[in-house]
Every structure is written in C-alpha cells, then in structure tokens.
C-alpha cells in the first residue's frame, strides 16, 4: 500500500521485546486475557484475511496455470514450478529486474539519499520562514497524490509545450519517450526526497553541537566536519534509511502512471511488469510467480532492516 | 575572503537550484486551473474561474471526489476502531505470543505491499465477487493499514500513564467502563492522528481502486485523474488542472492540520 | 471504618523475584499507618496488593472482617490516591470528585451536590469548574483527597502522597493530612520513602527492606529502639553512630575508648563478644572537658544544622558524630569528648537488637 507518511518507529516495538519485565502488573483496567483476546480478534481477523492470506495465496497461484480468460480460467491445473522456470528463462523478466535495479539505485540509493541529506545539511542552521518554505515545497512533492504529480511531470516533460523544454530552450525533445528511465528516476527522486530530508534533519539535530564546534575550532572545514563528526554519528541512520526507501521504491507502482512501462517496456519495472503480465495479458499464474519473487525480496530486505534496528539499540 | 564569498555564492546558487527543482513542476498546478486556455507550459494565469464550472458540469469528476471521501472515511473509521481496541489490549495485557505477534505484524506491513499482493487480491476479489465494491476495497485497504496503525497507537498507549485506569478501577469501574470513561478520552489525539494518516494514505492510493473498481461511477479521484490524461484524444487540460488542484487540496490541508497538532500532550491530570 | 490485616502475604513475580515475603501485619481501625523503606523494598507492591491491583501469590488480605484476597479492587470498599493523583484531565473538578459516585450509579444532581460538599470541606469551592491542568500541585492533591473522601470507603491507601509537592508545600501538607485523617478517622495506609515524613505523620509504621518487614512500631519506638541495624541506619535525619565494640565485663571497648554497657542490654552480653554499639548523635552530649565513659577524639568536621551543630570526631580511625546545641559548637581540631546517654544507647548482635 502506498506510503504517504513516515512509518511507525519500529525501534520502539523491537525494544519492547527485549526490555526487562516491569515491576507492576500492567493490566491497569483489569481487562484479563479473555477480554483482551476479544479486543485483538477483529483486527487480527481482518489482517489475516486481507493481508496474510493473499500473501500465502500468491504462492499457491504461482504453482497453478491460472489465467483470466479461457480454459485455464475455468479449470486451472497445477503446474508446479513451471511458472517460476518460465520467469527465469524469460528475458523480459530479467530486463524488468535490471530496470528495477537501476530505478532503485538511481532514485533511492543515490537520488533521495544524497538530495535528502544535502538539503538537511544545508538547512541545518537555518530557522524561520525561509527554512519552512524550502522544506514545505519538498514535502509538498511527497504528499500530493501520485496521480496528480505524475501528470504534473507529464506536463513538465511534454515534448512540444512542456515547461522543461521551454526553460532549456529546446523543442521537440521527448523526455518520456527517449529517456524513460532517466525520467522516472528523476521523478521518483523528486517525489521521495522529503522523507530522507526529514530523517537526516532529525539525525543531524542529534549530533552534539559541542562535537561540531570542537572540530571547527580545531580548524576543520565544512567537509571535514561532515566526514569526521557527522558521518560517524549518523552512520546507523544512513543504512536503515537506505533499506527502507529501497524497499518502498522497489515496490513503487507510480512509474506506471508516468510511462505505463513504455515505450516498448523500456521503463517496465517489476511492479509494472507484474501488472502487465497478470492483469493485462491475463496470465495470473505467471504474474503470481513474479509476485512471489517480489515478496521474497521484500522479506529479505525487511528482515535485514529489522535486524539492523535491533542491533542499533 | 574571496573563498568565503565564493562559498556563499555557491551555497545560495545551490539553494536556488534546489528551490527551482522542487517548485517548477508544481507551478502548473497553481497556474493552469486559473488560465482560460492552458497548455502544458506554465504561464501567468489570467485568473478565470470558468474551469471550475467545467468540473461541476463533468459527469463524474465531482462524484469521484465523493468516492474518495467515502473510501477514505470508511477506511479511517474501521482502522481507528479496530486498531485502538487491539492496541489497547496489546499494550496492557501480556497475551501469550504478544511479542512474536508484534514482530510479525511489523514484518507483514513492510513486506506485503500493493505491488506484491495485486495478483492474489485481484483473483480473490473476482472469486468472492468483491469487484466494484466499495466495502470490499475498504476491507482490503484496512487490512493493509492495520498493522502500522496498531503499532502507532500501541506506542502512544504505552506512554500513557496507567494510574488513570488503575484509579478508576479501584473506584469500582468495570474494564469496559474504564475504556469508555478514561482511556478513549485520553488517547483521542492519537486516534485523530491515525485517522488523518489513514485518510492521507487512502486518498492518494491508485493501485487498489484501479484494480478493483471498474465502474466509473465508483472510482475515486485517483483513478479518474489517471483516466483523464490517458484516455484517448487530446487531454482536456482545463479539466485536468482544475481537477488535480481540487483533488490535492484536502491532503495538503490535512498535512497542515497534523503538523500543527503533532505531539501528544496531556492536559495536566497527571502531575509530572 | 475497618481494620486491615495481612496474613502470611507473599508476592512472587514471574521470574522468581520475591517482592513480598510472607508478611504479617495488623492495622487497627482508624490508624494512620506508614509503610516506609528504600526504593525496591516492596512497600508500593504491598499497597497495591492490599488494593487488589496486584494479586497475592500466597497469604491473605483481610479488610474489616472480610477476606478480600480474591476480590476485585473495585469491590474491596477501599479508595486509593496515586502518586501522580491521576485526576482525569478531561473532567472538571466536580466530575472528578463525583466519579466514584457515578460508578455507584448515584443520580447526577445528587452526586454533584455531594462532590460540592466534599470539595467545600477541603477549600475547593472556587475551583469546582476547573480542569486539573489549571490547578496547582497542592490543589490537585486536595482534589484527589476529596475524590477518595467522596467514596466513603472503609480504608484509604496513599502512594507517596507528598512526593509530588514542592519542599515548602510538603511540610504544610503533612500537617494538613494528619489533621484530616484524625477528623475523618478512616484507617489509612500510606507509602513513603521519606523517614522524616513517616515519623511525623504516622501513628505506627512498618519499616521494610527487600520484601520483609524489619520492624513495626510507633515513631518513638522505631526512633529510640530500632530492632536491627537496618532500621537504625534508615531512621533518623542524622545517621545513628554504629560502631564496632568488644564486650569487657560491664563496659564496652569502642574505638579505643571505654563506654558503659547500654542499659537495655545489661546482663545480656557475653564477655569478649563482638557487637555493634549504636547511639544517636542527638543522644550524645559533647564536652571539651575529659569525661568518663566518653568517646574522645579530634573535631574534624562541624556542620551547621540551624539550631544545633553536627560535630564529627575522629576517634582512633573511626568517625563519631554528636549533636551540639547552638552556641556550644567547638573549634576544628580541638579535642572533644562525646558522652552517650546510657538509657538511649543500644547493642546489636549479628544486626539484631540485644534487649530483654
């Protein structure tokens, strides 16, 4: 599901599992286990049916030759690992994976992190309305609905009358057609920088000013302060931030809104590829196999992320 | 001295570039709705409101905003109620397997994204006849948002002092009375934040309604917006720009609301 | 009005931590009783177990004539004031005070009338429409008290009732609370870590350590005859002198000086045995003239306590303290003689008081 606002602080939860037992009974209202169970049940039921079950179901679907129409729709057969083998041997799948890799590397790992950090660093000593304006604009890019910002970029990048070409003084340059990957990478960087900016802003605020001042008094330049004082302090944040936004970007569907995976599959990241094969071409079994791969990759990244958080605390 | 000046100039140039980078794509949204003959290019508007009239006349533009509202509020209600109940129980009672459950929820909410689940959800919706159903979509969206919502509320409740509840308990209140009289009023700010967070998430969600709602009259603004610029023929920029603006304003307002109220304060019933 | 009785009360937490170890306690009806001890000693756990917020692992809690051990907190007919007062922030003072009556299903007009009456008794008339956030610490405390008074419960439990008040306010509140309890005559148990507070307010107290009750007695008893060295060192604004001593027939050899055997231990000591000699600085008289049966040494520190001074003497290589009245404080370095009062000195064998 689309992440519009920052995620809950998972560190607090992870902490709960390792904190020593508190002194007094925490059941302040005398709820008791039975009632507590009844309180939790509805939420768990919903999660089980609409979140957990689909995740398990997709594995099952991947093992069937289910299609949206035709014979296989009425009477799907068990095909074992055929869909998975098909994926592995399908060049489109690998192309899509490679494009997704570029997408994540370019817009998340490089784009959002670098830009987010740069802005946080530059604004670190600012206060007042100007800082709020800059931050506000960056955040605006993040909170506007994806359908709207996608179109804003379609308008911006329009070949004949888009603002970008007007500013650059060139005509007839079809960004979305000739450079689809570049376009979606820049777009996603623009869109997602706010999260990293806020995260690094908070992390920088936690660097003790006395450390920075000691370095400055010792004659360190801005760059040296960054390297010797700031980075050691925020190293942990960088890695967890990277993992989180990589996970989000890997699952991001908004390239579809911009280029629909085209032209000719040149910007067809995995999310779009799944959509095309399963829901447009109707090959649900195959699409499910790819979805399973996506789930597994998500799992690996998420577990790694949580492990990191735990070890930080 | 010159190095300092050059550094300053460089700094402000970079700021200007960044500002331009973030502002320029947005400008169209601010200017085109008020331009009588908009193109893709950003131009100074001639401040007309006739585009808004076109929105009103459009068969399903305004209606889609209503759909967005229905979906957002419906999901928010469901998420707030269910997450509050679950979070309270998890916060106060040591249920067996609680810690494992919390860890699993955390994992699930990160792993099972719309992209990963679109295939099974679509197929399930067909089987269960939940296509074109607002209710079905609300249930699905809730399922996805509940884990994160439970954490956030649980976290908030963990830091709410238990003495209020214990005090009421010694005075003879039953657990349900305690929840109603004491707990709910206390966690209202947390519940409000979850509600706003849910609305913001659902309002902008494109994939799920795109997948599961085929009837144009049921589709929310996210899908209609997309339809408007991908439907064949020349895109009607008057409608697109104005609709985009109308569609965007509520989230911006909500964000401002939340950022003003951010931070949960007690009103002093507890002497700190 | 009810007496509270604890029989063999035990509380073990999962994980094996014994918070309460088979406690027996008898609090008669109407008494103002203190549970005193350092943090972690179990006094708050004990209070909460009496309230029912913690379930006892073993033993019984009897309130009035009823064994309430298995009964829910709300049905024990007790009322509790928490350390942070727990005034509901979303209700005004009237509704806060009236809350227990609301649970008892008293009609709105009736309960508001009662709340007003109790509030007036505590001087809260002008504050009845305010929210807790708009009240000062002292006012909040009075609202919390009004709330428990409105319950008309058989017993009151207070968890550290004064620790949230400013130091100045605390002393006034002490007097106020003691007077109130006298007037109401309700059995009250309060928890405190402040020994001065317990001594000042309580009719009787229990001094606790690590889940055990180390002594039960009136403030005078606990102050003058602490039952063991733990109580001896915990009670008293100035620490009791606890000095190693060797018995030599009818005198004690303490730090190279000879002092008479304490009156309370007369005839109970074995010649040559090693004991601990205890005497409070307040029960030592100081003189610059050599005196029999005194502890003598050089004055190393003189601390001003206001109307008196705390003088520290270095006797052999041991520090002995005595309280000296105003105007009689010595010079540093002068040789001083501290004469302990024989009827207030105490002997401890293996940490326990030696007495008949």
Tab-separated table of C-alpha atoms in Angstrom, chain B:
chain	number	residue	atom	x	y	z
B	1	UNK	CA	37.896	36.374	1.968
B	2	UNK	CA	37.117	35.684	-1.657
B	3	UNK	CA	36.963	31.995	-0.878
B	4	UNK	CA	34.314	32.717	1.689
B	5	UNK	CA	32.344	34.851	-0.739
B	6	UNK	CA	32.667	32.261	-3.466
B	7	UNK	CA	31.494	29.649	-0.976
B	8	UNK	CA	28.485	31.731	-0.051
B	9	UNK	CA	27.605	32.376	-3.666
B	10	UNK	CA	27.904	28.670	-4.362
B	11	UNK	CA	25.695	27.877	-1.400
B	12	UNK	CA	22.927	30.222	-2.405
B	13	UNK	CA	23.131	29.153	-6.013
B	14	UNK	CA	22.633	25.578	-4.938
B	15	UNK	CA	19.688	26.571	-2.777
B	16	UNK	CA	18.194	28.423	-5.724
B	17	UNK	CA	18.639	25.413	-7.979
B	18	UNK	CA	17.044	23.117	-5.430
B	19	UNK	CA	14.173	25.505	-4.929
B	20	UNK	CA	13.654	25.665	-8.663
B	21	UNK	CA	13.826	21.874	-8.954
B	22	UNK	CA	11.071	21.425	-6.402
B	23	UNK	CA	8.931	24.360	-7.394
B	24	UNK	CA	8.781	24.256	-11.149
B	25	UNK	CA	6.849	21.008	-11.550
B	26	UNK	CA	4.350	22.280	-9.000
B	27	UNK	CA	3.779	25.613	-10.633
B	28	UNK	CA	1.500	24.210	-13.278
B	29	UNK	CA	-0.918	23.073	-10.632
B	30	UNK	CA	-1.082	26.573	-9.264
B	31	UNK	CA	-1.430	28.399	-12.570
B	32	UNK	CA	-3.221	26.210	-15.098
B	33	UNK	CA	-6.544	25.913	-13.266
B	34	UNK	CA	-6.884	29.657	-13.398
B	35	UNK	CA	-5.891	30.017	-17.042
B	36	UNK	CA	-8.618	30.176	-19.632
B	37	UNK	CA	-6.620	28.354	-22.263
B	38	UNK	CA	-3.991	26.304	-20.520
B	39	UNK	CA	-1.191	24.441	-22.247
B	40	UNK	CA	1.418	22.187	-20.734
B	41	UNK	CA	3.615	25.157	-20.248
B	42	UNK	CA	3.474	27.234	-17.128
B	43	UNK	CA	2.249	30.705	-17.862
B	44	UNK	CA	0.988	33.564	-15.819
B	45	UNK	CA	-2.714	32.888	-15.369
B	46	UNK	CA	-5.415	35.326	-16.365
B	47	UNK	CA	-7.381	34.388	-13.259
B	48	UNK	CA	-10.517	32.839	-14.560
B	49	UNK	CA	-12.833	30.526	-12.704
B	50	UNK	CA	-14.617	29.035	-15.650
B	51	UNK	CA	-12.551	25.874	-15.431
B	52	UNK	CA	-14.174	25.127	-12.130
B	53	UNK	CA	-17.520	25.376	-13.805
B	54	UNK	CA	-16.384	22.713	-16.220
B	55	UNK	CA	-15.590	20.428	-13.314
B	56	UNK	CA	-19.068	20.814	-11.972
B	57	UNK	CA	-20.520	20.005	-15.361
B	58	UNK	CA	-18.298	16.991	-15.843
B	59	UNK	CA	-20.292	13.756	-15.391
B	60	UNK	CA	-18.114	12.029	-12.874
B	61	UNK	CA	-15.362	14.384	-11.716
B	62	UNK	CA	-17.023	15.664	-8.589
B	63	UNK	CA	-18.587	12.316	-7.932
B	64	UNK	CA	-15.156	10.713	-7.879
B	65	UNK	CA	-14.132	13.100	-5.135
B	66	UNK	CA	-17.113	11.900	-3.159
B	67	UNK	CA	-15.970	8.331	-3.756
B	68	UNK	CA	-12.534	9.220	-2.493
B	69	UNK	CA	-14.165	10.658	0.589
B	70	UNK	CA	-16.280	7.578	1.147
B	71	UNK	CA	-13.324	5.256	0.820
B	72	UNK	CA	-11.072	7.399	2.990
B	73	UNK	CA	-13.537	7.952	5.799
B	74	UNK	CA	-14.802	4.389	5.720
B	75	UNK	CA	-11.293	3.000	5.953
B	76	UNK	CA	-10.360	5.503	8.635
B	77	UNK	CA	-13.296	4.534	10.817
B	78	UNK	CA	-12.576	0.857	10.512
B	79	UNK	CA	-8.864	1.272	11.092
B	80	UNK	CA	-9.247	3.601	14.069
B	81	UNK	CA	-11.751	1.420	15.900
B	82	UNK	CA	-10.059	-1.899	15.284
B	83	UNK	CA	-6.527	-0.657	15.848
B	84	UNK	CA	-7.460	1.145	19.071
B	85	UNK	CA	-9.084	-1.946	20.551
B	86	UNK	CA	-6.230	-4.212	19.542
B	87	UNK	CA	-3.531	-1.766	20.588
B	88	UNK	CA	-5.080	-1.229	23.996
B	89	UNK	CA	-5.263	-4.927	24.697
B	90	UNK	CA	-1.719	-5.457	23.453
B	91	UNK	CA	-0.438	-2.545	25.477
B	92	UNK	CA	-1.995	-3.531	28.770
B	93	UNK	CA	-2.277	-7.315	28.797
B	94	UNK	CA	0.521	-9.830	28.409
B	95	UNK	CA	-1.107	-12.120	25.913
B	96	UNK	CA	0.792	-15.266	25.053
B	97	UNK	CA	2.883	-14.731	21.962
B	98	UNK	CA	2.384	-10.987	22.112
B	99	UNK	CA	5.940	-10.062	21.289
B	100	UNK	CA	6.130	-12.526	18.434
B	101	UNK	CA	2.840	-11.188	17.137
B	102	UNK	CA	4.072	-7.617	17.180
B	103	UNK	CA	7.229	-8.569	15.352
B	104	UNK	CA	5.212	-10.485	12.773
B	105	UNK	CA	2.875	-7.547	12.250
B	106	UNK	CA	5.808	-5.263	11.712
B	107	UNK	CA	7.266	-7.633	9.177
B	108	UNK	CA	3.982	-8.131	7.367
B	109	UNK	CA	3.247	-4.478	6.949
B	110	UNK	CA	6.617	-3.913	5.291
B	111	UNK	CA	6.586	-6.963	3.070
B	112	UNK	CA	3.053	-7.279	1.751
B	113	UNK	CA	2.726	-4.258	-0.440
B	114	UNK	CA	0.157	-3.458	-3.072
B	115	UNK	CA	2.601	-4.490	-5.739
B	116	UNK	CA	3.299	-7.864	-4.184
B	117	UNK	CA	-0.329	-8.590	-3.444
B	118	UNK	CA	-2.070	-7.227	-6.508
B	119	UNK	CA	-2.348	-10.593	-8.238
B	120	UNK	CA	-3.861	-12.628	-5.404
B	121	UNK	CA	-6.090	-9.766	-4.306
B	122	UNK	CA	-7.418	-9.331	-7.791
B	123	UNK	CA	-8.102	-13.002	-8.210
B	124	UNK	CA	-9.681	-13.258	-4.775
B	125	UNK	CA	-11.861	-10.284	-5.469
B	126	UNK	CA	-13.144	-11.965	-8.590
B	127	UNK	CA	-13.830	-15.213	-6.767
B	128	UNK	CA	-15.517	-13.516	-3.831
B	129	UNK	CA	-17.467	-11.136	-6.021
B	130	UNK	CA	-15.855	-8.124	-4.443
B	131	UNK	CA	-15.064	-6.342	-7.665
B	132	UNK	CA	-16.725	-2.955	-7.889
B	133	UNK	CA	-17.465	-2.952	-4.203
B	134	UNK	CA	-16.523	-0.029	-2.000
B	135	UNK	CA	-16.941	-2.253	1.022
B	136	UNK	CA	-14.549	-4.818	-0.331
B	137	UNK	CA	-11.971	-2.165	-1.111
B	138	UNK	CA	-12.318	-0.672	2.351
B	139	UNK	CA	-11.744	-4.072	3.910
B	140	UNK	CA	-8.673	-4.692	1.794
B	141	UNK	CA	-7.197	-1.264	2.440
B	142	UNK	CA	-7.863	-1.635	6.165
B	143	UNK	CA	-6.113	-4.965	6.232
B	144	UNK	CA	-3.037	-3.344	4.793
B	145	UNK	CA	-3.020	-0.318	7.074
B	146	UNK	CA	-3.953	-2.001	10.352
B	147	UNK	CA	-0.532	-3.378	11.338
B	148	UNK	CA	1.159	0.010	11.182
B	149	UNK	CA	-1.825	1.692	12.837
B	150	UNK	CA	-1.750	-0.794	15.703
B	151	UNK	CA	1.873	-0.003	16.373
B	152	UNK	CA	1.460	3.668	16.329
B	153	UNK	CA	-1.478	3.593	18.719
B	154	UNK	CA	0.134	0.976	20.932
B	155	UNK	CA	3.231	3.087	21.152
B	156	UNK	CA	1.112	6.024	22.199
B	157	UNK	CA	-0.784	3.981	24.751
B	158	UNK	CA	2.402	2.521	26.212
B	159	UNK	CA	3.446	6.008	27.161
B	160	UNK	CA	0.072	6.866	28.673
B	161	UNK	CA	0.305	6.507	32.459
B	162	UNK	CA	-1.648	3.586	33.823
B	163	UNK	CA	-2.610	5.362	37.019
B	164	UNK	CA	-5.744	6.826	35.427
B	165	UNK	CA	-7.072	3.390	34.648
B	166	UNK	CA	-5.994	1.919	37.980
B	167	UNK	CA	-7.570	4.805	39.803
B	168	UNK	CA	-10.886	4.235	38.064
B	169	UNK	CA	-10.564	0.530	38.721
B	170	UNK	CA	-10.182	0.991	42.465
B	171	UNK	CA	-13.220	3.256	42.385
B	172	UNK	CA	-15.171	0.303	41.094
B	173	UNK	CA	-15.374	0.908	37.358
B	174	UNK	CA	-15.601	-2.185	35.177
B	175	UNK	CA	-12.986	-2.681	32.465
B	176	UNK	CA	-15.373	-1.546	29.761
B	177	UNK	CA	-16.334	1.492	31.792
B	178	UNK	CA	-12.671	2.278	32.223
B	179	UNK	CA	-12.075	2.082	28.489
B	180	UNK	CA	-15.024	4.361	27.797
B	181	UNK	CA	-14.608	6.876	30.622
B	182	UNK	CA	-10.859	7.095	30.865
B	183	UNK	CA	-8.925	5.515	28.012
B	184	UNK	CA	-10.761	6.827	24.987
B	185	UNK	CA	-10.699	10.492	26.055
B	186	UNK	CA	-7.019	10.161	26.852
B	187	UNK	CA	-5.931	8.710	23.525
B	188	UNK	CA	-8.066	10.972	21.381
B	189	UNK	CA	-5.064	12.824	19.944
B	190	UNK	CA	-3.503	9.510	18.942
B	191	UNK	CA	-6.738	8.343	17.360
B	192	UNK	CA	-7.068	11.587	15.451
B	193	UNK	CA	-3.581	11.200	14.070
B	194	UNK	CA	-4.270	7.635	12.946
B	195	UNK	CA	-7.472	8.791	11.292
B	196	UNK	CA	-5.673	11.502	9.375
B	197	UNK	CA	-2.826	9.181	8.432
B	198	UNK	CA	-5.318	6.636	7.099
B	199	UNK	CA	-7.220	9.220	5.108
B	200	UNK	CA	-3.995	10.536	3.605
B	201	UNK	CA	-2.964	7.017	2.589
B	202	UNK	CA	-6.304	6.073	1.061
B	203	UNK	CA	-6.897	9.409	-0.632
B	204	UNK	CA	-3.843	9.065	-2.795
B	205	UNK	CA	-3.956	5.300	-3.314
B	206	UNK	CA	-4.108	4.491	-7.006
B	207	UNK	CA	-3.353	0.818	-7.481
B	208	UNK	CA	-6.042	-0.833	-5.387
B	209	UNK	CA	-9.041	1.101	-6.701
B	210	UNK	CA	-7.634	0.901	-10.214
B	211	UNK	CA	-7.502	-2.836	-9.877
B	212	UNK	CA	-10.737	-3.482	-8.123
B	213	UNK	CA	-13.215	-0.857	-9.284
B	214	UNK	CA	-14.208	-0.979	-12.923
B	215	UNK	CA	-17.409	1.025	-12.725
B	216	UNK	CA	-16.534	4.621	-13.468
B	217	UNK	CA	-19.151	5.891	-11.084
B	218	UNK	CA	-17.484	4.090	-8.208
B	219	UNK	CA	-13.939	5.112	-8.920
B	220	UNK	CA	-12.195	7.582	-6.641
B	221	UNK	CA	-10.364	10.683	-7.759
B	222	UNK	CA	-7.005	8.916	-8.035
B	223	UNK	CA	-8.275	6.700	-10.845
B	224	UNK	CA	-10.292	9.410	-12.541
B	225	UNK	CA	-7.271	11.679	-12.594
B	226	UNK	CA	-5.315	8.990	-14.365
B	227	UNK	CA	-8.149	8.261	-16.742
B	228	UNK	CA	-8.425	11.898	-17.667
B	229	UNK	CA	-4.935	12.051	-19.020
B	230	UNK	CA	-4.661	8.635	-20.553
B	231	UNK	CA	-7.996	8.364	-22.234
B	232	UNK	CA	-7.659	8.682	-25.974
B	233	UNK	CA	-7.680	12.001	-27.716
B	234	UNK	CA	-6.358	15.329	-26.683
B	235	UNK	CA	-6.209	15.682	-22.907
B	236	UNK	CA	-8.588	18.322	-21.624
B	237	UNK	CA	-6.139	20.443	-19.705
B	238	UNK	CA	-8.783	22.688	-18.228
B	239	UNK	CA	-10.443	19.777	-16.509
B	240	UNK	CA	-7.192	18.047	-15.647
B	241	UNK	CA	-5.582	21.024	-13.997
B	242	UNK	CA	-8.612	22.065	-12.040
B	243	UNK	CA	-9.479	18.566	-11.009
B	244	UNK	CA	-5.899	17.931	-9.955
B	245	UNK	CA	-5.984	21.015	-7.792
B	246	UNK	CA	-9.270	20.152	-6.145
B	247	UNK	CA	-8.083	16.618	-5.583
B	248	UNK	CA	-4.848	17.807	-3.976
B	249	UNK	CA	-6.152	20.438	-1.601
B	250	UNK	CA	-7.624	18.118	1.063
B	251	UNK	CA	-4.352	16.245	1.645
B	252	UNK	CA	-2.432	19.469	1.923
B	253	UNK	CA	-4.896	20.776	4.470
B	254	UNK	CA	-4.720	17.557	6.418
B	255	UNK	CA	-0.969	17.676	6.478
B	256	UNK	CA	-1.042	21.205	7.838
B	257	UNK	CA	-3.558	20.138	10.453
B	258	UNK	CA	-1.457	17.225	11.627
B	259	UNK	CA	1.794	19.107	11.695
B	260	UNK	CA	0.230	21.786	13.863
B	261	UNK	CA	-1.202	19.289	16.282
B	262	UNK	CA	1.756	16.968	16.234
B	263	UNK	CA	2.903	15.810	19.592
B	264	UNK	CA	0.588	14.367	22.160
B	265	UNK	CA	0.168	16.481	25.236
B	266	UNK	CA	-1.580	15.641	28.480
B	267	UNK	CA	-3.709	18.328	29.964
B	268	UNK	CA	-2.265	18.086	33.415
B	269	UNK	CA	-4.385	15.475	35.125
B	270	UNK	CA	-1.095	13.852	35.910
B	271	UNK	CA	1.421	15.837	37.909
B	272	UNK	CA	4.686	15.262	36.089
